[in-house]
PDB file of C-alpha atoms in Angstrom:
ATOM      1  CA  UNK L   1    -181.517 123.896  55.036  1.00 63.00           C
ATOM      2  CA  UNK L   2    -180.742 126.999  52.748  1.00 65.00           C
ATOM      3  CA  UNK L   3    -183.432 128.407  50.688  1.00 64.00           C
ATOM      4  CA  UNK L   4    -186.645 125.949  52.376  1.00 72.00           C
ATOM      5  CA  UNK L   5    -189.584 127.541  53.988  1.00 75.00           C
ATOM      6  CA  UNK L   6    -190.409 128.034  57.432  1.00 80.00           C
ATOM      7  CA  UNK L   7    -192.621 125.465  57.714  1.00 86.00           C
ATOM      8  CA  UNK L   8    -190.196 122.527  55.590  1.00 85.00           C
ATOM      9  CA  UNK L   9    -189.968 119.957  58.548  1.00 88.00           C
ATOM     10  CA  UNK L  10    -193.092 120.552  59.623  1.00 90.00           C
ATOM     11  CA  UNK L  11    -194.434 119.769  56.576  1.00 88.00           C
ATOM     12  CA  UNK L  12    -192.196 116.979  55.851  1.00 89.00           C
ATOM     13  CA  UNK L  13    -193.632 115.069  59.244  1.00 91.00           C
ATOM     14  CA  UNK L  14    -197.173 115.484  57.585  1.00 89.00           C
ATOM     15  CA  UNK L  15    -196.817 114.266  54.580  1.00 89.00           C
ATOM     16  CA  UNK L  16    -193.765 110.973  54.831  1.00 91.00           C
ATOM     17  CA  UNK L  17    -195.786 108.882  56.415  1.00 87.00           C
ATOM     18  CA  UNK L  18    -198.885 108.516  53.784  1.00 89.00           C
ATOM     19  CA  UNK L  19    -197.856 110.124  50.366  1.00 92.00           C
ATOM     20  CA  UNK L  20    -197.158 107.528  47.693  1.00 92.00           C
ATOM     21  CA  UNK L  21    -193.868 108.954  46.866  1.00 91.00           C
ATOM     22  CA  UNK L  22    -192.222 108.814  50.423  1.00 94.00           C
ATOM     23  CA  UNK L  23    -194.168 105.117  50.826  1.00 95.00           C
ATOM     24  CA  UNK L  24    -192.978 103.627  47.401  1.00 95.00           C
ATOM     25  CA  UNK L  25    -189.339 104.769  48.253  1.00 96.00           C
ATOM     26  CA  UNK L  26    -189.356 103.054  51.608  1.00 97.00           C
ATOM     27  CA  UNK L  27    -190.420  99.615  50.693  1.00 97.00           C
ATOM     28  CA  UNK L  28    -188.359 100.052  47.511  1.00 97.00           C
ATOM     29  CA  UNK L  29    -185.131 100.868  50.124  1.00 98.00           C
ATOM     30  CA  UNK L  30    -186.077  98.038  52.308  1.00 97.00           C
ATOM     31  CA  UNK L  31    -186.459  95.329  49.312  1.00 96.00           C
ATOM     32  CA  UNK L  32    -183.169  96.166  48.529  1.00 96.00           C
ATOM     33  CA  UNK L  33    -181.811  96.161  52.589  1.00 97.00           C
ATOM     34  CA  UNK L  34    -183.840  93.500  54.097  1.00 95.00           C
ATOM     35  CA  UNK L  35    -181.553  90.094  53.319  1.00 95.00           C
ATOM     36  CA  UNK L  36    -178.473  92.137  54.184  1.00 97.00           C
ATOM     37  CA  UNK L  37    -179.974  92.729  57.688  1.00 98.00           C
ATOM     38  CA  UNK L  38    -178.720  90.295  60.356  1.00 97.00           C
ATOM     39  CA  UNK L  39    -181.423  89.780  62.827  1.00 97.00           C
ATOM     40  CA  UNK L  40    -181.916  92.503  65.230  1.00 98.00           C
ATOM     41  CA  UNK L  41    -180.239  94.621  63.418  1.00 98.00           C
ATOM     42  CA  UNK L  42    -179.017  97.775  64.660  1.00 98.00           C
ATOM     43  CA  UNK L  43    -179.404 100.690  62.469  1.00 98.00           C
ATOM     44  CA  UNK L  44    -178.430 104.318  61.509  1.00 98.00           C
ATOM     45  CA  UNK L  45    -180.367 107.101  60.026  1.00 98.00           C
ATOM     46  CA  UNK L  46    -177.794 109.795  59.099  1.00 98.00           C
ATOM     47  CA  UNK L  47    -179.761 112.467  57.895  1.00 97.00           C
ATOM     48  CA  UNK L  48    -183.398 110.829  59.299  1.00 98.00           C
ATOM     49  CA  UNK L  49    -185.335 114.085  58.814  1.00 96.00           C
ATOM     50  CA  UNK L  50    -188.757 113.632  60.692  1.00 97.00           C
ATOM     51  CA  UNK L  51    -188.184 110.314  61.303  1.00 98.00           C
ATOM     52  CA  UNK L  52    -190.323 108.413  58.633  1.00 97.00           C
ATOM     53  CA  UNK L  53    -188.095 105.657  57.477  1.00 98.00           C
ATOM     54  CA  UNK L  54    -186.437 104.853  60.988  1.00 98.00           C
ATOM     55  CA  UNK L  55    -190.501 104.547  62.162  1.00 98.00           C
ATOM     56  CA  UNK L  56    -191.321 102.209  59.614  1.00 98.00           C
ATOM     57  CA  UNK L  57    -187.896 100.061  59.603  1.00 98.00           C
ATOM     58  CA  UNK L  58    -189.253  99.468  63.354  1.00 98.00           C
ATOM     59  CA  UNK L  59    -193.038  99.023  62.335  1.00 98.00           C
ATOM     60  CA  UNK L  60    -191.778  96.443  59.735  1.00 97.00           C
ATOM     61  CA  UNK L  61    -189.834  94.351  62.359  1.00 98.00           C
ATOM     62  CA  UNK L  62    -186.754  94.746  60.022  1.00 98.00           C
ATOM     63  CA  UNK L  63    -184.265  96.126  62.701  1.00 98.00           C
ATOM     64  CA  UNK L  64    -184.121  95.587  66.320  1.00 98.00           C
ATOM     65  CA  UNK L  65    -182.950  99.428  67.409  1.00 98.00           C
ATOM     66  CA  UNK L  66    -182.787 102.579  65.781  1.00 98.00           C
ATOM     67  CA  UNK L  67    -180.645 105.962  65.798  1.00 98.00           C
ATOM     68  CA  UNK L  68    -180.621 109.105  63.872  1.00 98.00           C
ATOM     69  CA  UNK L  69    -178.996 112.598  63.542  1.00 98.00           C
ATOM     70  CA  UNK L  70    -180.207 115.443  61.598  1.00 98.00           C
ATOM     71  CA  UNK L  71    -178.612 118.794  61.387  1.00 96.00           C
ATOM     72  CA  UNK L  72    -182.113 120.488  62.316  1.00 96.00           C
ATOM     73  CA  UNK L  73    -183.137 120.582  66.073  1.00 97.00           C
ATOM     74  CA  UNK L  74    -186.743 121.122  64.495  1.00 96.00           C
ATOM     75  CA  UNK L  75    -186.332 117.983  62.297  1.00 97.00           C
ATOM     76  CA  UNK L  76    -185.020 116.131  65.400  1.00 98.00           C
ATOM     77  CA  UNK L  77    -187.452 117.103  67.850  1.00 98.00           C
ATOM     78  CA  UNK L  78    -190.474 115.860  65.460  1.00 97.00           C
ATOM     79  CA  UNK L  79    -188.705 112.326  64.981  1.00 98.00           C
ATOM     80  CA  UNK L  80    -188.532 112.727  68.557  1.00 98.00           C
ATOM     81  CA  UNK L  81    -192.423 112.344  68.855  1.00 97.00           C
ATOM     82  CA  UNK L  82    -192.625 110.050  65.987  1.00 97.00           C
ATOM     83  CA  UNK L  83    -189.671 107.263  67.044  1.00 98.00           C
ATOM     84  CA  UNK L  84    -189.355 107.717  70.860  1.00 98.00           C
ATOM     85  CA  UNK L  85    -187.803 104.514  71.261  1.00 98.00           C
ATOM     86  CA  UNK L  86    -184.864 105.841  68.893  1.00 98.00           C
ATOM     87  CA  UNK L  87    -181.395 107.186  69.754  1.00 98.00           C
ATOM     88  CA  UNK L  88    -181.593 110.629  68.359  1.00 98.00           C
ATOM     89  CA  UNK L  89    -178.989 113.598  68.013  1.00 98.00           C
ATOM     90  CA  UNK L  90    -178.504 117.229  66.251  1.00 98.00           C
ATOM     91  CA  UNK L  91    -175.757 116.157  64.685  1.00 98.00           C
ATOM     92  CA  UNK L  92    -174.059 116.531  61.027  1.00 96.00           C
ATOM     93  CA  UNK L  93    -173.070 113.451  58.991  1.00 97.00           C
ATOM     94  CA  UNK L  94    -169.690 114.843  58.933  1.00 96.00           C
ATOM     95  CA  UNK L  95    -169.275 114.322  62.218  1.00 97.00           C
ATOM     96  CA  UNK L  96    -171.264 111.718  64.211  1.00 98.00           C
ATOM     97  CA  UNK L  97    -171.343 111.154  67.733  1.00 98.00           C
ATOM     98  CA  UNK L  98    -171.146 107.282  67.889  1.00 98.00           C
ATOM     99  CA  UNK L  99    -168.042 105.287  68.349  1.00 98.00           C
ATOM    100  CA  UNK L 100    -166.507 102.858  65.731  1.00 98.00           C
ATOM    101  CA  UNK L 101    -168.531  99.656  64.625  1.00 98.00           C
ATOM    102  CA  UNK L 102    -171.927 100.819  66.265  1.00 98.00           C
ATOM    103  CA  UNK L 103    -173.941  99.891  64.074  1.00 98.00           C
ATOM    104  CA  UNK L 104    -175.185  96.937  61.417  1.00 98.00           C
ATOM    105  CA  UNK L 105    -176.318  98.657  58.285  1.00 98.00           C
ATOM    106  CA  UNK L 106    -176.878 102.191  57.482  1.00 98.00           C
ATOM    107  CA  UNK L 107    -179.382 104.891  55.376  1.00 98.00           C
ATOM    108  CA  UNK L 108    -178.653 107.939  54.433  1.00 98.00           C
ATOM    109  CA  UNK L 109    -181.518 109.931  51.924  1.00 97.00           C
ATOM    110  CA  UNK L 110    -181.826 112.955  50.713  1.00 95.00           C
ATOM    111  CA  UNK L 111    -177.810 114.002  52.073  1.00 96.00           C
ATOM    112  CA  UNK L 112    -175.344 114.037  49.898  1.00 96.00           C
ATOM    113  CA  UNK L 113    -176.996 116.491  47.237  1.00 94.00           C
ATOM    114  CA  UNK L 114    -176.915 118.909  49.772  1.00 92.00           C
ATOM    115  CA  UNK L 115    -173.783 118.797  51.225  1.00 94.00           C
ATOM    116  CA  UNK L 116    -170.659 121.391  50.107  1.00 92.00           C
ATOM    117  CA  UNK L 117    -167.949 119.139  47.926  1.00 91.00           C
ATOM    118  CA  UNK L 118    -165.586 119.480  50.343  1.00 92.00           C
ATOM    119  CA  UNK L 119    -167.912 117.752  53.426  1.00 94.00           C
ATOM    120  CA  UNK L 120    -168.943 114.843  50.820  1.00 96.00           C
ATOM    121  CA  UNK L 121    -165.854 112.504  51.695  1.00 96.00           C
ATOM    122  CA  UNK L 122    -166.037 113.293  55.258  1.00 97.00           C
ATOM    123  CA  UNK L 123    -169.481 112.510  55.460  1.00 97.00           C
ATOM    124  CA  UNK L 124    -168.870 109.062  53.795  1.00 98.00           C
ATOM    125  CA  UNK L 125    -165.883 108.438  55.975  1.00 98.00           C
ATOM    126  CA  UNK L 126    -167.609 108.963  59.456  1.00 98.00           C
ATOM    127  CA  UNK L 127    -170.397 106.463  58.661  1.00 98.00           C
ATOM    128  CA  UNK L 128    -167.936 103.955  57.169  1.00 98.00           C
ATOM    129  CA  UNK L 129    -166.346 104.374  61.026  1.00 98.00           C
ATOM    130  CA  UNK L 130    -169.742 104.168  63.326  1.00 98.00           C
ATOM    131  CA  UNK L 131    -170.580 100.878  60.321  1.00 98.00           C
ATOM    132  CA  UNK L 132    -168.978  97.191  61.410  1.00 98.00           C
ATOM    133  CA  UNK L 133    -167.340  95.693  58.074  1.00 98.00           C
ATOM    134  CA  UNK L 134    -169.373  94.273  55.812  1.00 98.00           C
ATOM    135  CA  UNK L 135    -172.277  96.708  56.717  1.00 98.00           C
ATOM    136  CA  UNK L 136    -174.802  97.428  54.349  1.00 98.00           C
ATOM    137  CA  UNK L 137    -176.089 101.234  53.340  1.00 98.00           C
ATOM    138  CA  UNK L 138    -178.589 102.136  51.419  1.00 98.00           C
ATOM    139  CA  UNK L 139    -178.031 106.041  49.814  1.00 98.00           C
ATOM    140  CA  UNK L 140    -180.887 108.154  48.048  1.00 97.00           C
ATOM    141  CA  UNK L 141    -180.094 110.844  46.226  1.00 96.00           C
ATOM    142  CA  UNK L 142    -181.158 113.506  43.281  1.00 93.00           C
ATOM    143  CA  UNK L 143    -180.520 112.212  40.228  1.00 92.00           C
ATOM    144  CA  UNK L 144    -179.999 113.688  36.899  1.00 88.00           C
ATOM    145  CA  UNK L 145    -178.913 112.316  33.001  1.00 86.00           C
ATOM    146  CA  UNK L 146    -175.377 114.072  33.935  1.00 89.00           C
ATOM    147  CA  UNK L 147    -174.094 115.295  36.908  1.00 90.00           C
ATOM    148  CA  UNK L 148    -174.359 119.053  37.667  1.00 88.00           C
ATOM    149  CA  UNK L 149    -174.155 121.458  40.835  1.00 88.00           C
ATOM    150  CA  UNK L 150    -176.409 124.226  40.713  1.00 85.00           C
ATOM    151  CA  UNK L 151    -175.502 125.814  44.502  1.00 86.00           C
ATOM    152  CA  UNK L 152    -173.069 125.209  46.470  1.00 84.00           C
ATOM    153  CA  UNK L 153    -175.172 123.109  48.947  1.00 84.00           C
ATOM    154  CA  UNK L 154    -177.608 121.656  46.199  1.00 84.00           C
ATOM    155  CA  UNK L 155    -176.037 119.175  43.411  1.00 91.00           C
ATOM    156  CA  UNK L 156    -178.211 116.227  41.436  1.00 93.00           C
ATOM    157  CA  UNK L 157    -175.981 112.994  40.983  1.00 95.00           C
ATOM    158  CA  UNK L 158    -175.946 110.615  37.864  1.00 95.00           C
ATOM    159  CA  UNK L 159    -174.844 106.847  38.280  1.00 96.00           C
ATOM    160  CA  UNK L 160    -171.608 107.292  37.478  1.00 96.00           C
ATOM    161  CA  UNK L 161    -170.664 109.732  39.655  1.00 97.00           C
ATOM    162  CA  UNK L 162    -172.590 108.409  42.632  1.00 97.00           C
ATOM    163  CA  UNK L 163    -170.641 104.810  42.116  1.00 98.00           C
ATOM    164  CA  UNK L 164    -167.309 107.140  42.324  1.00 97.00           C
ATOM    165  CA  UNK L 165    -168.468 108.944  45.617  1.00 97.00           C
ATOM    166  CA  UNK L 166    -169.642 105.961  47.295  1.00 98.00           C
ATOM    167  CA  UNK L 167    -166.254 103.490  46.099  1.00 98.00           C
ATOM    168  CA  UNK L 168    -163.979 106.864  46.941  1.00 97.00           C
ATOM    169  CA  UNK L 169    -165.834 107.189  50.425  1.00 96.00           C
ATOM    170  CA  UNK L 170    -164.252 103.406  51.481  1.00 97.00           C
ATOM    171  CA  UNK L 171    -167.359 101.180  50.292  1.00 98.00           C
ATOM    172  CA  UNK L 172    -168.104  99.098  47.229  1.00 98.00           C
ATOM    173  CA  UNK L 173    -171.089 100.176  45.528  1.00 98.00           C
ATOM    174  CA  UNK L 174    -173.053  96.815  45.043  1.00 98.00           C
ATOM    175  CA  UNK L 175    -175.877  98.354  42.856  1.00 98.00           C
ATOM    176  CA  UNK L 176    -177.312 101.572  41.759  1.00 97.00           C
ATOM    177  CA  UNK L 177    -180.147 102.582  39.931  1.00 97.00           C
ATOM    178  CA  UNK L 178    -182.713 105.537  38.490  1.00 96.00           C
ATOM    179  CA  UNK L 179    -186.153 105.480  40.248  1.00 96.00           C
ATOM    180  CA  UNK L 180    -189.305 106.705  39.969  1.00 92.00           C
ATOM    181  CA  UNK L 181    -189.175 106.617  36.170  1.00 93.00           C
ATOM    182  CA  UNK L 182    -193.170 107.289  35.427  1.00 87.00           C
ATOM    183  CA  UNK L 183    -193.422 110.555  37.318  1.00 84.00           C
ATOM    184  CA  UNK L 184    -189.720 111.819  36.666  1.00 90.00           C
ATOM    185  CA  UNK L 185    -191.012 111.517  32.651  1.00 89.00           C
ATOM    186  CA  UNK L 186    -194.213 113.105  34.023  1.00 82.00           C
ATOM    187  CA  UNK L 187    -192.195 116.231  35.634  1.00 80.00           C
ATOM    188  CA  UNK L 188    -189.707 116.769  32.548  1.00 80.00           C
ATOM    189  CA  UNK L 189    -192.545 116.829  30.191  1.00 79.00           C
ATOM    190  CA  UNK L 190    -193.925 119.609  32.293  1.00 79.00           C
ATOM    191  CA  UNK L 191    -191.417 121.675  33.105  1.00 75.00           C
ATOM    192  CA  UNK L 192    -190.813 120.272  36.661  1.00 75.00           C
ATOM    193  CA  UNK L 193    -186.913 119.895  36.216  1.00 74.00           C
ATOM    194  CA  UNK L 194    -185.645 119.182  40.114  1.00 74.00           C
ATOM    195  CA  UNK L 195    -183.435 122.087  41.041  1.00 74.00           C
ATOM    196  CA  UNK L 196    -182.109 123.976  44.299  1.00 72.00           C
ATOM    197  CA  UNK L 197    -184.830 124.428  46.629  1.00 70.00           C
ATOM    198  CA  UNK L 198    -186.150 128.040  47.376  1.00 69.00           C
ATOM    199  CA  UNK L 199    -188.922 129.090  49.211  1.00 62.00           C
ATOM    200  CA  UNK L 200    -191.524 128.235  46.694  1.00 65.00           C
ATOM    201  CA  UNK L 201    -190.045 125.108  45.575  1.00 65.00           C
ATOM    202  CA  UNK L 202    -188.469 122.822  48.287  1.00 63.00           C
ATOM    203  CA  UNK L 203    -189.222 119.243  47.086  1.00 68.00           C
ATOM    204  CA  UNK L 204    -192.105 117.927  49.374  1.00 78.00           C
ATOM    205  CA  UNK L 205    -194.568 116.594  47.323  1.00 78.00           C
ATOM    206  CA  UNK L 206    -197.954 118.052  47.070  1.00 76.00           C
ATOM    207  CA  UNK L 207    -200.648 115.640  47.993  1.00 73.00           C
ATOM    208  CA  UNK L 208    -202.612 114.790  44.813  1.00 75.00           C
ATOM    209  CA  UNK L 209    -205.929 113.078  43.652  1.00 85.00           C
ATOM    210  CA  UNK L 210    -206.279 109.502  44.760  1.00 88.00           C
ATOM    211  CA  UNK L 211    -205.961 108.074  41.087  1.00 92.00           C
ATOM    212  CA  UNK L 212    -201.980 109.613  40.988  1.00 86.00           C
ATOM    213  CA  UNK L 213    -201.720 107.746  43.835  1.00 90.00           C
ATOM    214  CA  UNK L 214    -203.064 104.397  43.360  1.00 93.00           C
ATOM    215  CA  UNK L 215    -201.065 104.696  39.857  1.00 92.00           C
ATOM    216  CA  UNK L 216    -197.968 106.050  41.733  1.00 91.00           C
ATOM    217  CA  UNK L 217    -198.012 103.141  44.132  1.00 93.00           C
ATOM    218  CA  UNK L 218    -198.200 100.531  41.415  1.00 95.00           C
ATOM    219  CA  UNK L 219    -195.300 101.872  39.446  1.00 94.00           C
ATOM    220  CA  UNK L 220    -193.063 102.007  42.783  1.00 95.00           C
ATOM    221  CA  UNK L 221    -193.614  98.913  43.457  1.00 95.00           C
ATOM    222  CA  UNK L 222    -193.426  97.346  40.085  1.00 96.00           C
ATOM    223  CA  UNK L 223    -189.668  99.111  40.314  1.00 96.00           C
ATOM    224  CA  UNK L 224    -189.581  97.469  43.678  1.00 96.00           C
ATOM    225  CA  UNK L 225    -189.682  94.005  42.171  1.00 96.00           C
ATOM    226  CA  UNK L 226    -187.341  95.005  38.877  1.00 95.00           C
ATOM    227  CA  UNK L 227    -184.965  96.019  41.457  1.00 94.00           C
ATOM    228  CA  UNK L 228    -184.906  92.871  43.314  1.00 93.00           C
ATOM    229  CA  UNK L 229    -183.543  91.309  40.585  1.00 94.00           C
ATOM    230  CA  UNK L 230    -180.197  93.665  40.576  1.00 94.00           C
ATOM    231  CA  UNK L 231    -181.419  95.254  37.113  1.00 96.00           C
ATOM    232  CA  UNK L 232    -181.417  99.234  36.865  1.00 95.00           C
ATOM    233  CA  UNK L 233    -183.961 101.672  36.288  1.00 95.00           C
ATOM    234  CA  UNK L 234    -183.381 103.593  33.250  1.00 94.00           C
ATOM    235  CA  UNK L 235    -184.473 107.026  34.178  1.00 94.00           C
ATOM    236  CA  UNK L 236    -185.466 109.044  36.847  1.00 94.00           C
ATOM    237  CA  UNK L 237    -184.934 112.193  38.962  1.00 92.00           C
ATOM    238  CA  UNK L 238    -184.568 109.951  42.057  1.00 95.00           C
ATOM    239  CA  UNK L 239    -180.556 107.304  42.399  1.00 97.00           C
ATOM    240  CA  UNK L 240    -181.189 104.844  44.892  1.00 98.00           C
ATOM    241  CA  UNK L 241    -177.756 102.549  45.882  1.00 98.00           C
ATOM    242  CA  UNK L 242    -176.689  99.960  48.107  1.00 98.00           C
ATOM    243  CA  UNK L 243    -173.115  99.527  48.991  1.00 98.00           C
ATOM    244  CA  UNK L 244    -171.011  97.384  51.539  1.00 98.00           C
ATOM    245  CA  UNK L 245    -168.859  99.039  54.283  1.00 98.00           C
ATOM    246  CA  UNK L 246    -165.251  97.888  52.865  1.00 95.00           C
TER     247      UNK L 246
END
């Protein structure tokens, strides 16, 4: 990834498993997810990073098998040691090497902000091919009050505009919403507008005291239960969707 330090995936294996953040996101993804899963499901992590969320979609007994591509042999080869039992590939999103219909429902988190404009429908049309119909995804993505690109491989969506992408990419966007609200009103109050990463600032979060994260947790998953009832969050520097392979 342009503009992320040497040590990014490395850093990102440490940290998904136990920070708040990464935590609260997961169970907030699978709430949404888990009654659109048939039973043994078989699932796709385009983009999986480090292999956090595939590890704990298997640890929760929520799917029954598990495959992921990253663009980063480094990223791959650490979800390699965490999710050994998964199908994993160097791959880009754009172009995934798994034939039509392979799969039952889908994530993909943290992608499409970093991909050029021109890959973005691509990207949406290979995993609406390797998805049966009817195949849930659930997409995570930077969010801002109005859309705006500030790189050519960094852009932050808002709700509009990621309901577009996703209905223009062959799905129907079933909900979408803000998250995180608390600590996205936290960060614009001090100065801590998301932006491009560079090699000081590249998104991982940075550990914090034990209180932020108790009070971190408890916000997550009060948005956890707001969203299980199809309402939106108002604000927040994190979009969260779920949409149905058309």
């Amino acid at each position: 990834m342009k503009g992320v330090p040497p040590d990014y995936y490395a850093r990102m294996h440490a940290v998904e498993e136990r920070h708040w953040w990464h935590r609260g996101m997961r169970e907030l993804e699978l709430a949404l997810l888990r009654e659109r899963l048939p039973p043994g499901a078989r699932f796709l992590d385009a983009g999986c990073g480090t292999g956090g969320f595939l590890r704990f979609l298997l640890d929760s007994g929520a799917i029954g098998s598990a495959a992921g591509v990253d663009v980063s042999a480094e990223a791959v080869e650490l979800a390699r040691s965490r999710v050994p039992e998964a199908e994993l590939a160097v791959a880009s999103v754009a172009s995934l090497p798994f034939p039509d219909a392979a799969f039952d429902a889908a994530a993909l988190n943290d992608v499409l902000q970093h991909l050029p404009e021109e890959e973005v429908g691509q990207a949406l049309s290979e995993l609406g091919r390797v998805l049966r119909v009817g195949a849930p995804v659930v997409v995570r993505t930077g969010a801002s009050r109005r859309a705006r690109r500030e790189r050519r491989d960094w852009r932050a969506y808002d709700r509009a505009t990621l309901h577009a992408e996703l209905e223009r990419g062959g799905f129907r966007c079933d909900y979408v919403s803000d998250a995180n609200l608390a600590g996205s009103i936290v960060a614009e109050l001090t100065g801590r507008r998301p932006g491009a990463p560079t090699g000081d600032r590249c998104g991982i979060p940075a550990r914090g005291s034990p209180v932020a994260a108790a009070v971190g947790t408890a916000l997550l998953r009060a948005e956890r239960a707001i969203a299980r009832t199809g309402s939106p969050i108002p604000f927040g520097h994190t979009l969260v969707a779920v949409a149905t392979r058309a």
